[in-house]
XYZ file of N, CA, C and O in Angstrom:
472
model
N 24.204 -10.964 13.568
C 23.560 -12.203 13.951
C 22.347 -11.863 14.816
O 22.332 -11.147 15.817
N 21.618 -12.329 14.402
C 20.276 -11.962 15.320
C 19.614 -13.241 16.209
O 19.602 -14.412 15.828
N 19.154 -12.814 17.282
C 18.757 -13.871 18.276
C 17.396 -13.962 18.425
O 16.533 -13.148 18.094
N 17.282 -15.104 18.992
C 15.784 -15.723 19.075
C 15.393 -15.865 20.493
O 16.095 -16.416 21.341
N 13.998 -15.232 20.744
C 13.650 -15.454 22.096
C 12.157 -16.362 21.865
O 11.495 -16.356 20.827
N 11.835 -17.133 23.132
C 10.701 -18.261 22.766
C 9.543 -17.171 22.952
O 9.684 -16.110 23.561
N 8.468 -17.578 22.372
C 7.146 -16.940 22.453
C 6.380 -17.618 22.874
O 6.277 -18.680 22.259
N 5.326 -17.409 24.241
C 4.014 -18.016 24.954
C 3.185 -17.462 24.210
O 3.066 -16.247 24.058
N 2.474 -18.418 23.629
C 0.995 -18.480 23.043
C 0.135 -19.132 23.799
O 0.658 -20.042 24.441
N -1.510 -18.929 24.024
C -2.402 -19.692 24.145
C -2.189 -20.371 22.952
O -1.659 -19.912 21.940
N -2.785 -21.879 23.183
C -3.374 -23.227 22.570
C -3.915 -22.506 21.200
O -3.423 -22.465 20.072
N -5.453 -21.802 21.891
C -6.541 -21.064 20.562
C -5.371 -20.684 19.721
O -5.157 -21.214 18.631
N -4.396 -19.488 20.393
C -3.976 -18.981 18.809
C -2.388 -19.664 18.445
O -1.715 -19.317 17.474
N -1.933 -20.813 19.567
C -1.107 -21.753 18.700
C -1.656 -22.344 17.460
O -1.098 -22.173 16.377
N -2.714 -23.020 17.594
C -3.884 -23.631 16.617
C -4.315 -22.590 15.005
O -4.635 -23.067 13.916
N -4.194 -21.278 15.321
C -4.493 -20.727 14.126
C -3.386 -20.206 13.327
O -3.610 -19.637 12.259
N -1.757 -20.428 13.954
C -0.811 -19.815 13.840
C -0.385 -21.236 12.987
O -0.008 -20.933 11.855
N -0.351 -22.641 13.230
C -0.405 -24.017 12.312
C -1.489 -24.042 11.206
O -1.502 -24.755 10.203
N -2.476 -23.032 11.632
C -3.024 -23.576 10.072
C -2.834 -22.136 9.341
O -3.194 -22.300 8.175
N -2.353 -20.587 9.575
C -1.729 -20.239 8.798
C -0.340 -20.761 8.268
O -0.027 -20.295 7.173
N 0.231 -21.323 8.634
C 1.835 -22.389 8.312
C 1.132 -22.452 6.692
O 1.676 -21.932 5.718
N -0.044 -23.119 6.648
C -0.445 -23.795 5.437
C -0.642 -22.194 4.397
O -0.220 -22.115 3.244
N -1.214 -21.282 4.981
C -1.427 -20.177 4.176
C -0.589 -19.599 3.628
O -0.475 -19.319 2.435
N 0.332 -19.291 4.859
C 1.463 -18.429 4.199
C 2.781 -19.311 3.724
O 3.880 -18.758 3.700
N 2.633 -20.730 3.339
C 3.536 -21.929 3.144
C 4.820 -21.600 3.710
O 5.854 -21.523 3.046
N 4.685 -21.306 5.600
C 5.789 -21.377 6.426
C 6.187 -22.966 6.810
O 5.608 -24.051 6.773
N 7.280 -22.554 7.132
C 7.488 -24.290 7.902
C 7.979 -23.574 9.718
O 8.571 -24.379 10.437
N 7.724 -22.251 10.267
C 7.760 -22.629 11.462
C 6.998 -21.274 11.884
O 6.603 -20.465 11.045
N 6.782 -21.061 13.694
C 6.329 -20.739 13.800
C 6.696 -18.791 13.439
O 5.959 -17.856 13.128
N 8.364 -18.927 13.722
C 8.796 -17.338 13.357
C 8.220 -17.053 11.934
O 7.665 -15.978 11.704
N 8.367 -18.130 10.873
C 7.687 -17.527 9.347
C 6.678 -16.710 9.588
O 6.543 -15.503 9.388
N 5.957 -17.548 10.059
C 4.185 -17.099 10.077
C 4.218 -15.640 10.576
O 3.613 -14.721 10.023
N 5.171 -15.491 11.946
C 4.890 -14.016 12.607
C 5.811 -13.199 11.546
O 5.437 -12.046 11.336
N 6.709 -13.546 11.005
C 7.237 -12.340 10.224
C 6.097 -12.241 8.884
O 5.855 -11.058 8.642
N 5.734 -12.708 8.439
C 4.742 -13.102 7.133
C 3.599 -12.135 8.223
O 3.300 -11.045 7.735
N 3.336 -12.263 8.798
C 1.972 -11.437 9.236
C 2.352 -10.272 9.490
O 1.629 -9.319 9.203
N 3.698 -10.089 10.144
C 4.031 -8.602 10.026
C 4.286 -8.342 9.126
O 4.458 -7.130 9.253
N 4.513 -8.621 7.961
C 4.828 -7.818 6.607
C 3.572 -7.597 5.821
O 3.422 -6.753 4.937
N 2.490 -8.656 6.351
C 1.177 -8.345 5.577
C 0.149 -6.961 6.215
O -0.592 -6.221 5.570
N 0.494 -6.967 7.966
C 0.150 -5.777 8.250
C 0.893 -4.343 7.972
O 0.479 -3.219 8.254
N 1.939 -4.671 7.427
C 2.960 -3.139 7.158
C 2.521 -3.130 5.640
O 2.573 -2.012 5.128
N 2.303 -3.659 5.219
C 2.007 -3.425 3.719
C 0.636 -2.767 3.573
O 0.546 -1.846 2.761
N -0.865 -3.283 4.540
C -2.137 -3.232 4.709
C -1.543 -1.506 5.376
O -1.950 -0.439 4.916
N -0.993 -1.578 5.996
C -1.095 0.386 6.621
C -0.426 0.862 5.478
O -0.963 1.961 5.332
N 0.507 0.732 4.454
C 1.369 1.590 3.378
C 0.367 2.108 2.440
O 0.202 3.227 1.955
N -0.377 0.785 2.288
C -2.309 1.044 1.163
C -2.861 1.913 2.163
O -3.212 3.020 1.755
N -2.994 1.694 3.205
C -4.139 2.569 3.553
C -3.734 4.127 3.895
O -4.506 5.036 4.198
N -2.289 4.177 3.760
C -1.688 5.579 3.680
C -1.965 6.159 2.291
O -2.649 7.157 2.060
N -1.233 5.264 1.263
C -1.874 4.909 -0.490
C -3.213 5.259 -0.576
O -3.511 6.358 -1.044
N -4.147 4.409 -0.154
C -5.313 4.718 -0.475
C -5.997 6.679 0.020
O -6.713 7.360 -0.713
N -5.558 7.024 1.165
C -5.974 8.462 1.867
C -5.502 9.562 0.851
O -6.137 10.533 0.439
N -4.327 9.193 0.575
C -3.329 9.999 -0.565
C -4.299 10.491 -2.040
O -4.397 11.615 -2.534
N -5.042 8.968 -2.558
C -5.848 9.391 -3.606
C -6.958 10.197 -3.317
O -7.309 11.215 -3.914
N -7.614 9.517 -2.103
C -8.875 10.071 -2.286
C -8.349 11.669 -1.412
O -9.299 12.361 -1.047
N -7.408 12.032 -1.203
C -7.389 13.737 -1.289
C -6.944 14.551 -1.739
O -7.109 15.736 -1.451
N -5.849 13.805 -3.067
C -5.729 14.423 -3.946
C -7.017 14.126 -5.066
O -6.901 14.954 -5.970
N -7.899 13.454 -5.244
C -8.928 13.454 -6.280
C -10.070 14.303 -5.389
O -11.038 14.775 -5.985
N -9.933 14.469 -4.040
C -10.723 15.476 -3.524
C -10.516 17.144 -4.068
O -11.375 17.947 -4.431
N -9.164 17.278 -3.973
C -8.445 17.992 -4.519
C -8.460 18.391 -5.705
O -8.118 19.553 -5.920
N -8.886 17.478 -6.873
C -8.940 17.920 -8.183
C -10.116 17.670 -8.538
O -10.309 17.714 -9.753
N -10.893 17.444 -7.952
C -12.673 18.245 -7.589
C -12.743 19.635 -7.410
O -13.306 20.463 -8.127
N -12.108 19.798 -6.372
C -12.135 21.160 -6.124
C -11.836 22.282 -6.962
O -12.398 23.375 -7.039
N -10.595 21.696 -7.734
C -10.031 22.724 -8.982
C -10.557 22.428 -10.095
O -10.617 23.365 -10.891
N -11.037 21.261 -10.495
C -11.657 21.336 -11.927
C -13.100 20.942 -12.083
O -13.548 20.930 -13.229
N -14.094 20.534 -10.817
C -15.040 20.498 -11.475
C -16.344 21.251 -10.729
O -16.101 21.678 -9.600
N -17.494 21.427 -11.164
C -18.697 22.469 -10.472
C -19.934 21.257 -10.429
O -20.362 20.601 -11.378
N -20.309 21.211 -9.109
C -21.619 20.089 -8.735
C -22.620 20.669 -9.020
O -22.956 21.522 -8.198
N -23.492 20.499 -10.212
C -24.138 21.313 -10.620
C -25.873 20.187 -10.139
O -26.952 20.776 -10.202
N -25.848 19.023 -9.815
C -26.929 18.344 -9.657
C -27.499 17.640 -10.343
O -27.445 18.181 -11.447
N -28.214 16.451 -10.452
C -28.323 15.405 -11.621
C -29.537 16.375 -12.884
O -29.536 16.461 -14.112
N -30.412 16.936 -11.834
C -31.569 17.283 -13.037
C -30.466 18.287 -13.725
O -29.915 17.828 -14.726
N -30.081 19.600 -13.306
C -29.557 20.561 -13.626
C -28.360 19.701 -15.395
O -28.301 19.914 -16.606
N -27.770 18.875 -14.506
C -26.762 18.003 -15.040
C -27.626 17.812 -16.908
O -27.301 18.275 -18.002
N -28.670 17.003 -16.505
C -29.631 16.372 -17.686
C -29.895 17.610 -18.254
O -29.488 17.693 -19.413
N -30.533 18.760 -17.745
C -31.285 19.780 -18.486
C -30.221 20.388 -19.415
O -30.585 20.650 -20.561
N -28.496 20.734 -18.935
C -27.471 21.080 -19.524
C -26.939 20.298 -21.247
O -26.905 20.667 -22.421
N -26.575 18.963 -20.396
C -26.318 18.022 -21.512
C -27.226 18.277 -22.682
O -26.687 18.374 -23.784
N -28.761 18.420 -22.575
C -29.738 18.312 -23.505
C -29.597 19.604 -24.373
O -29.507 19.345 -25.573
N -29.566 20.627 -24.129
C -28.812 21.962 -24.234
C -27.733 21.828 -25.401
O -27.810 22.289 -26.540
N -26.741 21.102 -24.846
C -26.016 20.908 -25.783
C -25.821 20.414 -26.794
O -25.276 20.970 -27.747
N -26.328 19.018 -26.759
C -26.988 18.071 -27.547
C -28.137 18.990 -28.897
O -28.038 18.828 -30.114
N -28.904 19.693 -28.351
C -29.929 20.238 -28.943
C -29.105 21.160 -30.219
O -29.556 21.237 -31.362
N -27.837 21.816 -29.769
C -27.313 22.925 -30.606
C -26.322 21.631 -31.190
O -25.489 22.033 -32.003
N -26.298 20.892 -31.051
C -25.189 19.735 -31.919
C -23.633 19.815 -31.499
O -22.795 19.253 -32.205
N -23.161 20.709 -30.032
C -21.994 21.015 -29.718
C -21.185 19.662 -29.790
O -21.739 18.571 -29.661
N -19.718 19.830 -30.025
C -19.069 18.636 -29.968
C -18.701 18.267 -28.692
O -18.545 17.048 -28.767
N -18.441 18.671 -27.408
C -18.042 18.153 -26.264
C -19.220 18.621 -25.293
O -20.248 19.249 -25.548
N -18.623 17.997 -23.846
C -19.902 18.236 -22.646
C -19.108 20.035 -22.430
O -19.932 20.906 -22.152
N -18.095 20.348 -22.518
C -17.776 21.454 -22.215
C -18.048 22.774 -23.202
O -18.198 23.915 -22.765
N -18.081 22.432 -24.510
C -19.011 23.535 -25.383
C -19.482 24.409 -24.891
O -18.939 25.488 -24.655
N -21.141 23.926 -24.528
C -22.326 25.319 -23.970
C -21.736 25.245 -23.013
O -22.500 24.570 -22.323
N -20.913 25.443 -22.434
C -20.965 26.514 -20.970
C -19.550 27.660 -21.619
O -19.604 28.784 -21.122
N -18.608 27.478 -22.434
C -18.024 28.045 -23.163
C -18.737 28.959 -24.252
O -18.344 30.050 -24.666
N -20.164 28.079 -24.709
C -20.589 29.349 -25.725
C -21.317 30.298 -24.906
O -21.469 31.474 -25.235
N -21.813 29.732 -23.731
C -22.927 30.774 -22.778
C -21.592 31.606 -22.136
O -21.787 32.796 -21.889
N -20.740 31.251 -21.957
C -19.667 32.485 -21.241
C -19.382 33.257 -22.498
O -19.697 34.443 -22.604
N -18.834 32.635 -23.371
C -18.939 33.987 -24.536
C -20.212 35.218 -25.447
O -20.271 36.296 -26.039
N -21.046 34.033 -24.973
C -21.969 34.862 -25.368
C -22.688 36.061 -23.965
O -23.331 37.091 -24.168
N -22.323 35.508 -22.708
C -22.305 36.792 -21.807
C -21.474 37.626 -21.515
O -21.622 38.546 -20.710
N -20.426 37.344 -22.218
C -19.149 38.526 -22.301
C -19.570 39.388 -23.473
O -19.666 40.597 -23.262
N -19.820 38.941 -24.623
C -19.990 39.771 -26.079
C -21.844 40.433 -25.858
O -22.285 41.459 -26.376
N -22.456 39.662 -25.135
C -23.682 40.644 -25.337
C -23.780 41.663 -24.447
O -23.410 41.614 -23.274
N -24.515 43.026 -25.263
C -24.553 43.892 -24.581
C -25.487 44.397 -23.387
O -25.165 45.062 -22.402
N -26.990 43.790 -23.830
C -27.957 43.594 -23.392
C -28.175 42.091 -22.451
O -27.484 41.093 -22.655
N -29.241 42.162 -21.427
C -30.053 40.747 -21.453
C -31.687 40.902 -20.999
O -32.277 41.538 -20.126
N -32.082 39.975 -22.071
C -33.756 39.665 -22.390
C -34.174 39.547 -21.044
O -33.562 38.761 -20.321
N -35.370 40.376 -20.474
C -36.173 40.554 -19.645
C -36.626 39.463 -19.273
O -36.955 39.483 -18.087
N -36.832 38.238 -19.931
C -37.101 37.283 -19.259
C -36.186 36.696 -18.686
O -36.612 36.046 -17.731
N -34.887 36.612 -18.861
C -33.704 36.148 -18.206
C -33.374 37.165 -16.982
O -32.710 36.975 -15.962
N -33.990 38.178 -17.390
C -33.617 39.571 -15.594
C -34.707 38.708 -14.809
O -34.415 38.422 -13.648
N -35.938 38.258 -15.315
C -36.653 38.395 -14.164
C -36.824 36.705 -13.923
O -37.810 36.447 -13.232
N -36.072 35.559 -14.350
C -35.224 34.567 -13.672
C -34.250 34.728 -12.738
O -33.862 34.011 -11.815
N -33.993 35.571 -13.055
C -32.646 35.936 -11.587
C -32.913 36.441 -11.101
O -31.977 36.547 -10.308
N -33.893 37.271 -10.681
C -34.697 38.029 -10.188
C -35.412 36.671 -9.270
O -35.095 36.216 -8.171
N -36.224 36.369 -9.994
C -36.709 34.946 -8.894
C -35.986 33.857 -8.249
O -36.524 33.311 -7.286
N -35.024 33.528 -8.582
C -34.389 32.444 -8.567
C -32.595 32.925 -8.007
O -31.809 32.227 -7.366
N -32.442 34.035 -8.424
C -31.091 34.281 -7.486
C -31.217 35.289 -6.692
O -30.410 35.486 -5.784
N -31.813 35.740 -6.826
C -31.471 37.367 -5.999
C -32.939 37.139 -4.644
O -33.142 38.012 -3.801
């Protein structure tokens, strides 16, 4: 059996606690406070919910994808597009195989990395 103790309110938030009555279709004043505590325990469970996604999708950023930059992004796609590959993942699969199987690389590609990485 559970007991009831009276609650002092100011007027102001007697007044907003009757016109939630109408919101949360209580008929007294305990509805309303249990109805608001269940709407704030639910609002922290999401926002535990919500932290959860965004660090596990932080998380599977990290393991599956490479920020390569919007131009970089466009210049790639076109690349691919150009050789008629069937997916966005293709050319970077044919450029890894084709730098595993070649033996050589074209002087103009040494002296891109040469400028540009090294």
């Amino acid at each position: 059996m559970s007991s009831r103790a009276m609650v002092q309110i100011p007027e102001e938030l007697k007044t907003k606690v009757e016109e939630l009555k109408e919101t949360f279709y209580a008929k007294t004043n305990y509805e309303v406070i249990e109805k608001l505590v269940a709407y704030y325990e639910r609002g922290e469970r999401q926002k535990i919910e919500d932290r959860q996604k965004r660090e596990a999708e932080k998380q599977y950023q990290q393991e599956e994808m490479i920020y390569v930059g919007a131009d970089l992004k466009k210049k790639y796609l076109e690349f691919g597009q150009s050789l008629s590959f069937k997916s966005e993942s293709t050319p970077l699969v044919f450029l890894l195989e084709h730098f595993k199987n070649s033996p050589s690389i074209d002087k103009r590609t040494l002296n891109f990395l040469a400028k540009h990485l090294w």
